Amino acid sequence: MRILRIGPLGISTHRRTFAVGLVMLVALGALMVFALSHGQSSITVLESLKAAVGIPVGAPADFIVGQVRAPRALTAVLVGAMLGLSGAILQSLTRNPLASPDFIGISAGAGTGAVLTLWLIGAGSLWVTAAGAAAGALATAGLILLLSWRHGIVPLRMILAGIGMGFVANAATQYALTRMDMHEAGNALGWLVGSVTGRTWTHVSVAAICLAVLLPVVLWNARSLRTMEMGDDTARALGIAVGPARMVLALCSVLLAAASVAITGPIGFIALVAPAIALRLTRNAGVTLIPSALIGALLLLAADQVAQLMPTTVQLPVGVFTAAVGAPYLLWLVWRASRGGPA
């Protein structure tokens, strides 16, 4: 173990996990610099960095970087981190690599809640939309839990219940779209594909606040999460209150997914792929929360940059791009499982 001391706290982590985290941070920083400085307008790296932190450098850098590129890139980083963290928690709790909020219907439920909020209340504060998304995600997660419970959560039943609830949520979303005004329906439909285009500092602020509130709760319960991976009986013997810890962590996972949907719309496969990549890079037997968050941030920012570089007449939403890339990964997981290999 490598021990880091932050004030009175001691944070323990494996050396390889620590090294992977540092590499991910460096890669994320380099990609952020690229995202801020690359585009149709020629702006130097130094000017981009100054404009991103609010130091005036003159037009057009102040507007292009300060109001367009920086909020878009930071939104991608924060939402990617939330998705990676949400997926890591859910996969650890269920001990199933297919358990991600987008795959088992939680993201679809959040999308339904947000669309119903837009339909019934109208486009208002982002916090109102986020509240609607959270309500939809919590309701969906509660129904999935109810349908999958049989003297405890049965992972296979949870996956099947989640897929079914996802279809129900999508049907409710489609119904709401048919009842909305054409202009509002068009805006909602564009949001449902998942995109970081046009995001502002308000979106960055909401994402940062949500992550700042939920991340400490997750890290505080990280020891319980790792212990529960050895089995509930072992966790109880080691003094872990399994029921409350699982409830708190599941709630954090659902709220992280709901916040990401409220900010960018549903973006698929990041929550599914990031924890798997983190496990393979760190070679840990257990959950890897911080590496999963960093890899989620890196994946979403990289996907957005690649989507911007695609030779298309209309800029490809990042949600479409991640779905196109993530679907083969899901098929590969199914193929590995069918051959008896680890997922």
Coordinates of C-alpha atoms in Angstrom, one line a residue:
M1 CA 0.0 0.0 0.0
R2 CA 1.1 3.5 -0.7
I3 CA -0.1 5.9 2.1
L4 CA -0.9 9.5 1.4
R5 CA -1.4 12.0 4.3
I6 CA -3.8 14.9 3.8
G7 CA -3.9 16.8 7.1
P8 CA -5.2 14.4 9.8
L9 CA -6.5 11.9 7.2
G10 CA -4.7 8.9 5.8
I11 CA -5.8 7.8 2.3
S12 CA -4.6 4.3 1.4
T13 CA -4.2 3.1 -2.2
H14 CA -2.2 0.6 -4.1
R15 CA 0.9 1.9 -5.9
R16 CA -0.4 0.9 -9.3
T17 CA -3.7 2.6 -8.6
F18 CA -2.0 5.7 -7.6
A19 CA 0.2 5.7 -10.7
V20 CA -2.8 5.1 -13.0
G21 CA -4.6 8.0 -11.3
L22 CA -1.6 10.3 -12.0
V23 CA -1.4 9.2 -15.6
M24 CA -5.1 9.8 -16.1
L25 CA -4.8 13.3 -14.5
V26 CA -1.9 14.2 -16.8
A27 CA -3.8 12.8 -19.9
L28 CA -6.9 14.7 -18.8
G29 CA -5.0 18.0 -18.4
A30 CA -3.3 17.6 -21.9
L31 CA -6.7 16.8 -23.5
M32 CA -8.2 19.9 -21.7
V33 CA -5.5 22.1 -23.2
F34 CA -6.2 20.6 -26.6
A35 CA -10.0 21.1 -26.2
L36 CA -9.5 24.8 -25.2
S37 CA -7.0 25.7 -28.0
H38 CA -8.2 23.6 -30.9
G39 CA -10.9 24.7 -33.3
Q40 CA -11.7 26.8 -36.3
S41 CA -10.4 29.9 -34.8
S42 CA -6.6 30.1 -34.3
I43 CA -6.0 30.8 -30.6
T44 CA -2.7 30.0 -28.9
V45 CA -2.4 27.7 -25.9
L46 CA -1.4 30.5 -23.6
E47 CA -4.3 32.7 -24.7
S48 CA -6.7 29.8 -24.3
L49 CA -5.5 29.1 -20.8
K50 CA -5.8 32.7 -19.8
A51 CA -9.3 33.1 -21.3
A52 CA -10.4 29.9 -19.6
V53 CA -9.6 31.2 -16.1
G54 CA -11.1 34.7 -16.8
I55 CA -8.0 36.7 -17.7
P56 CA -8.9 39.1 -20.5
V57 CA -6.8 38.5 -23.7
G58 CA -9.1 40.3 -26.2
A59 CA -11.6 39.1 -28.8
P60 CA -12.2 36.5 -30.1
A61 CA -10.5 34.4 -27.4
D62 CA -12.5 35.8 -24.5
F63 CA -15.7 34.7 -26.0
I64 CA -14.7 31.6 -27.9
V65 CA -12.7 30.0 -25.1
G66 CA -14.3 31.7 -22.1
Q67 CA -17.9 31.2 -23.1
V68 CA -17.9 28.3 -25.5
R69 CA -15.0 25.9 -25.3
A70 CA -14.2 26.1 -21.5
P71 CA -17.8 25.4 -20.3
R72 CA -18.2 22.7 -22.8
A73 CA -15.0 20.9 -21.9
L74 CA -15.5 21.3 -18.2
T75 CA -19.1 20.0 -18.5
A76 CA -17.8 16.9 -20.3
V77 CA -15.1 16.4 -17.6
L78 CA -17.5 16.7 -14.7
V79 CA -20.4 14.7 -16.2
G80 CA -17.9 12.0 -17.4
A81 CA -16.6 11.8 -13.8
M82 CA -20.1 11.4 -12.4
L83 CA -21.0 8.7 -14.9
G84 CA -17.8 6.8 -14.2
L85 CA -18.3 7.0 -10.5
S86 CA -22.0 6.0 -10.7
G87 CA -21.2 3.0 -12.8
A88 CA -18.3 1.9 -10.5
I89 CA -20.6 2.0 -7.5
L90 CA -23.4 0.1 -9.2
Q91 CA -21.2 -2.6 -10.6
S92 CA -19.6 -3.1 -7.2
L93 CA -22.9 -3.3 -5.3
T94 CA -24.4 -5.8 -7.7
R95 CA -21.1 -7.6 -8.6
N96 CA -22.1 -7.4 -12.2
P97 CA -20.2 -5.7 -15.0
L98 CA -23.4 -5.0 -16.9
A99 CA -24.9 -3.0 -14.1
S100 CA -24.6 0.6 -15.3
P101 CA -27.3 3.3 -14.9
D102 CA -27.8 3.6 -18.7
F103 CA -28.1 -0.2 -19.2
I104 CA -30.6 -1.0 -16.4
G105 CA -32.9 1.9 -17.0
I106 CA -32.0 4.5 -14.4
S107 CA -30.8 7.0 -17.0
A108 CA -33.9 6.4 -19.0
G109 CA -36.0 7.1 -15.9
A110 CA -34.1 10.3 -15.2
G111 CA -34.7 11.3 -18.8
T112 CA -38.4 10.7 -18.4
G113 CA -38.5 12.7 -15.2
A114 CA -36.7 15.6 -16.9
V115 CA -39.0 15.5 -20.0
L116 CA -42.1 15.4 -17.8
T117 CA -40.8 18.3 -15.9
L118 CA -40.3 20.3 -19.1
W119 CA -43.8 19.3 -20.3
L120 CA -45.7 20.1 -17.1
I121 CA -43.7 23.0 -15.8
G122 CA -41.8 24.3 -18.8
A123 CA -38.2 25.2 -19.4
G124 CA -37.0 27.0 -16.3
S125 CA -34.2 26.7 -13.9
L126 CA -31.7 23.9 -14.5
W127 CA -32.1 22.9 -10.9
V128 CA -35.8 22.3 -11.6
T129 CA -34.9 20.0 -14.4
A130 CA -32.3 18.3 -12.2
A131 CA -35.0 17.8 -9.5
G132 CA -37.3 16.2 -12.1
A133 CA -34.5 13.9 -13.4
A134 CA -33.6 12.9 -9.8
A135 CA -37.3 12.1 -9.1
G136 CA -37.5 10.0 -12.2
A137 CA -34.3 8.2 -11.5
L138 CA -35.3 7.5 -7.9
A139 CA -38.7 6.2 -8.9
T140 CA -37.2 3.9 -11.5
A141 CA -34.5 2.6 -9.2
G142 CA -37.1 1.9 -6.5
L143 CA -39.3 -0.1 -8.9
I144 CA -36.2 -2.0 -10.2
L145 CA -35.2 -2.8 -6.6
L146 CA -38.8 -3.9 -5.8
L147 CA -38.9 -6.2 -8.9
S148 CA -35.5 -7.7 -8.3
W149 CA -35.8 -8.3 -4.5
R150 CA -36.0 -11.9 -3.4
H151 CA -34.5 -12.3 0.1
G152 CA -32.0 -9.7 -1.2
I153 CA -31.1 -8.3 -4.6
V154 CA -30.8 -11.0 -7.3
P155 CA -28.4 -9.6 -9.9
L156 CA -29.9 -11.3 -13.0
R157 CA -33.4 -10.2 -11.9
M158 CA -32.1 -6.7 -11.4
I159 CA -30.7 -6.6 -15.0
L160 CA -33.9 -7.9 -16.5
A161 CA -36.1 -5.6 -14.4
G162 CA -33.9 -2.7 -15.3
I163 CA -34.1 -3.4 -19.0
G164 CA -37.9 -3.7 -18.7
M165 CA -38.2 -0.4 -16.8
G166 CA -36.0 1.2 -19.4
F167 CA -38.5 0.4 -22.0
V168 CA -41.4 1.7 -19.9
A169 CA -39.5 4.9 -19.2
N170 CA -38.8 5.4 -22.9
A171 CA -42.4 4.8 -23.7
A172 CA -43.4 7.4 -21.2
T173 CA -40.9 9.8 -22.7
Q174 CA -42.2 9.3 -26.2
Y175 CA -45.8 9.9 -25.0
A176 CA -44.8 13.1 -23.3
L177 CA -43.1 14.3 -26.5
T178 CA -46.2 13.7 -28.5
R179 CA -48.2 15.9 -26.1
M180 CA -45.7 18.8 -26.0
D181 CA -45.6 21.9 -28.2
M182 CA -43.6 21.3 -31.4
H183 CA -40.9 23.7 -30.4
E184 CA -40.6 22.3 -26.9
A185 CA -40.7 18.7 -28.2
G186 CA -37.9 19.6 -30.7
N187 CA -35.7 21.0 -27.8
A188 CA -36.4 18.0 -25.6
L189 CA -35.7 15.6 -28.4
G190 CA -32.4 17.3 -29.1
W191 CA -31.5 17.1 -25.5
L192 CA -32.4 13.4 -25.3
V193 CA -29.6 12.4 -27.7
G194 CA -27.0 13.5 -25.1
S195 CA -24.8 16.4 -25.9
V196 CA -22.4 18.9 -24.3
T197 CA -22.9 21.4 -27.1
G198 CA -24.0 24.8 -26.0
R199 CA -23.4 24.2 -22.3
T200 CA -22.7 27.2 -20.2
W201 CA -21.1 28.1 -16.9
T202 CA -24.5 27.4 -15.2
H203 CA -24.2 23.8 -16.3
V204 CA -20.6 23.6 -15.0
S205 CA -21.7 25.1 -11.7
V206 CA -24.6 22.6 -11.2
A207 CA -22.3 19.7 -12.2
A208 CA -19.5 20.9 -9.8
I209 CA -22.0 21.3 -6.9
C210 CA -23.5 17.9 -7.4
L211 CA -20.1 16.2 -7.6
A212 CA -18.8 18.2 -4.6
V213 CA -21.7 17.1 -2.5
L214 CA -21.9 13.4 -3.5
L215 CA -18.2 12.5 -3.9
P216 CA -17.3 12.9 -0.2
V217 CA -20.2 10.7 0.7
V218 CA -19.1 8.1 -1.7
L219 CA -15.4 8.2 -0.5
W220 CA -16.6 8.1 3.1
N221 CA -18.4 4.8 2.4
A222 CA -15.6 3.5 0.1
R223 CA -14.3 1.1 2.8
S224 CA -17.8 -0.3 3.3
L225 CA -18.1 -0.8 -0.5
R226 CA -14.8 -2.7 -0.7
T227 CA -15.7 -4.9 2.3
M228 CA -19.1 -5.7 0.9
E229 CA -17.4 -7.1 -2.2
M230 CA -16.2 -10.0 0.0
G231 CA -19.8 -10.9 0.9
D232 CA -22.4 -9.5 3.2
D233 CA -21.6 -12.0 6.0
T234 CA -18.0 -11.1 6.0
A235 CA -18.8 -7.4 5.9
R236 CA -21.1 -7.7 8.9
A237 CA -18.4 -9.7 10.8
L238 CA -16.0 -6.8 10.2
G239 CA -18.5 -4.3 11.6
I240 CA -20.1 -2.9 8.5
A241 CA -23.7 -1.9 8.6
V242 CA -24.5 -3.5 5.2
G243 CA -28.1 -2.4 4.8
P244 CA -27.6 1.4 5.4
A245 CA -24.2 1.4 3.6
R246 CA -25.7 -0.2 0.5
M247 CA -28.7 2.2 0.6
V248 CA -26.5 5.3 0.8
L249 CA -24.2 4.1 -1.9
A250 CA -27.1 3.1 -4.2
L251 CA -28.7 6.5 -3.6
C252 CA -25.4 8.3 -4.5
S253 CA -25.1 6.2 -7.7
V254 CA -28.7 7.1 -8.8
L255 CA -28.3 10.8 -8.0
L256 CA -25.0 11.0 -9.9
A257 CA -26.6 9.5 -12.9
A258 CA -29.7 11.7 -12.6
A259 CA -27.5 14.9 -12.3
S260 CA -25.6 13.9 -15.5
V261 CA -28.8 13.3 -17.4
A262 CA -30.2 16.7 -16.3
I263 CA -27.1 18.5 -17.4
T264 CA -26.3 16.8 -20.8
G265 CA -29.1 14.4 -21.5
P266 CA -28.6 10.6 -21.5
I267 CA -25.1 9.7 -22.6
G268 CA -24.7 6.0 -22.9
F269 CA -21.9 3.5 -22.2
I270 CA -19.5 5.8 -20.3
A271 CA -20.8 4.4 -17.0
L272 CA -20.5 0.9 -18.3
V273 CA -17.0 1.1 -19.8
A274 CA -15.1 3.4 -17.4
P275 CA -15.1 1.0 -14.4
A276 CA -14.1 -1.9 -16.6
I277 CA -11.1 0.0 -18.0
A278 CA -10.2 1.2 -14.5
L279 CA -10.1 -2.4 -13.2
R280 CA -7.9 -3.6 -16.1
L281 CA -5.5 -0.7 -15.8
T282 CA -5.1 -0.9 -12.0
R283 CA -5.4 -4.7 -11.8
N284 CA -7.3 -4.4 -8.6
A285 CA -9.6 -7.1 -7.4
G286 CA -12.1 -4.6 -6.0
V287 CA -13.8 -1.4 -6.8
T288 CA -11.7 1.6 -8.2
L289 CA -13.7 4.7 -7.6
I290 CA -11.3 7.6 -8.3
P291 CA -9.7 5.9 -11.4
S292 CA -13.2 5.1 -12.7
A293 CA -14.2 8.8 -12.3
L294 CA -11.0 10.0 -14.0
I295 CA -11.4 7.5 -16.9
G296 CA -15.0 8.5 -17.3
A297 CA -14.0 12.2 -17.5
L298 CA -11.2 11.4 -20.0
L299 CA -13.5 9.2 -22.2
L300 CA -16.3 11.7 -22.4
L301 CA -14.0 14.6 -23.2
A302 CA -12.1 12.5 -25.8
A303 CA -15.4 11.4 -27.3
D304 CA -16.6 15.0 -27.6
Q305 CA -13.4 16.0 -29.3
V306 CA -13.5 13.2 -31.8
A307 CA -17.2 13.9 -32.5
Q308 CA -16.2 17.5 -33.3
L309 CA -13.5 16.3 -35.7
M310 CA -15.8 13.9 -37.6
P311 CA -16.2 14.9 -41.3
T312 CA -20.0 15.5 -41.1
T313 CA -22.0 18.5 -42.2
V314 CA -23.8 18.6 -38.8
Q315 CA -21.8 18.2 -35.6
L316 CA -22.3 14.8 -34.1
P317 CA -23.8 14.8 -30.6
V318 CA -21.4 13.0 -28.2
G319 CA -24.2 10.7 -27.0
V320 CA -24.6 9.3 -30.5
F321 CA -20.8 8.8 -30.7
T322 CA -20.5 7.0 -27.4
A323 CA -23.4 4.7 -28.3
A324 CA -21.8 3.9 -31.6
V325 CA -18.5 3.1 -29.9
G326 CA -19.9 1.5 -26.8
A327 CA -22.3 -1.0 -28.5
P328 CA -19.4 -3.2 -29.8
Y329 CA -17.9 -3.2 -26.3
L330 CA -21.2 -4.5 -25.0
L331 CA -21.3 -7.2 -27.7
W332 CA -17.7 -8.2 -26.7
L333 CA -18.8 -8.5 -23.1
V334 CA -21.6 -10.8 -24.1
W335 CA -19.3 -12.9 -26.3
R336 CA -16.8 -13.3 -23.5
A337 CA -19.5 -14.3 -21.1
S338 CA -20.9 -16.9 -23.5
R339 CA -17.4 -18.5 -23.8
G340 CA -17.1 -18.7 -20.0
G341 CA -14.5 -16.0 -19.7
P342 CA -14.5 -13.1 -17.2
A343 CA -16.6 -10.1 -18.3

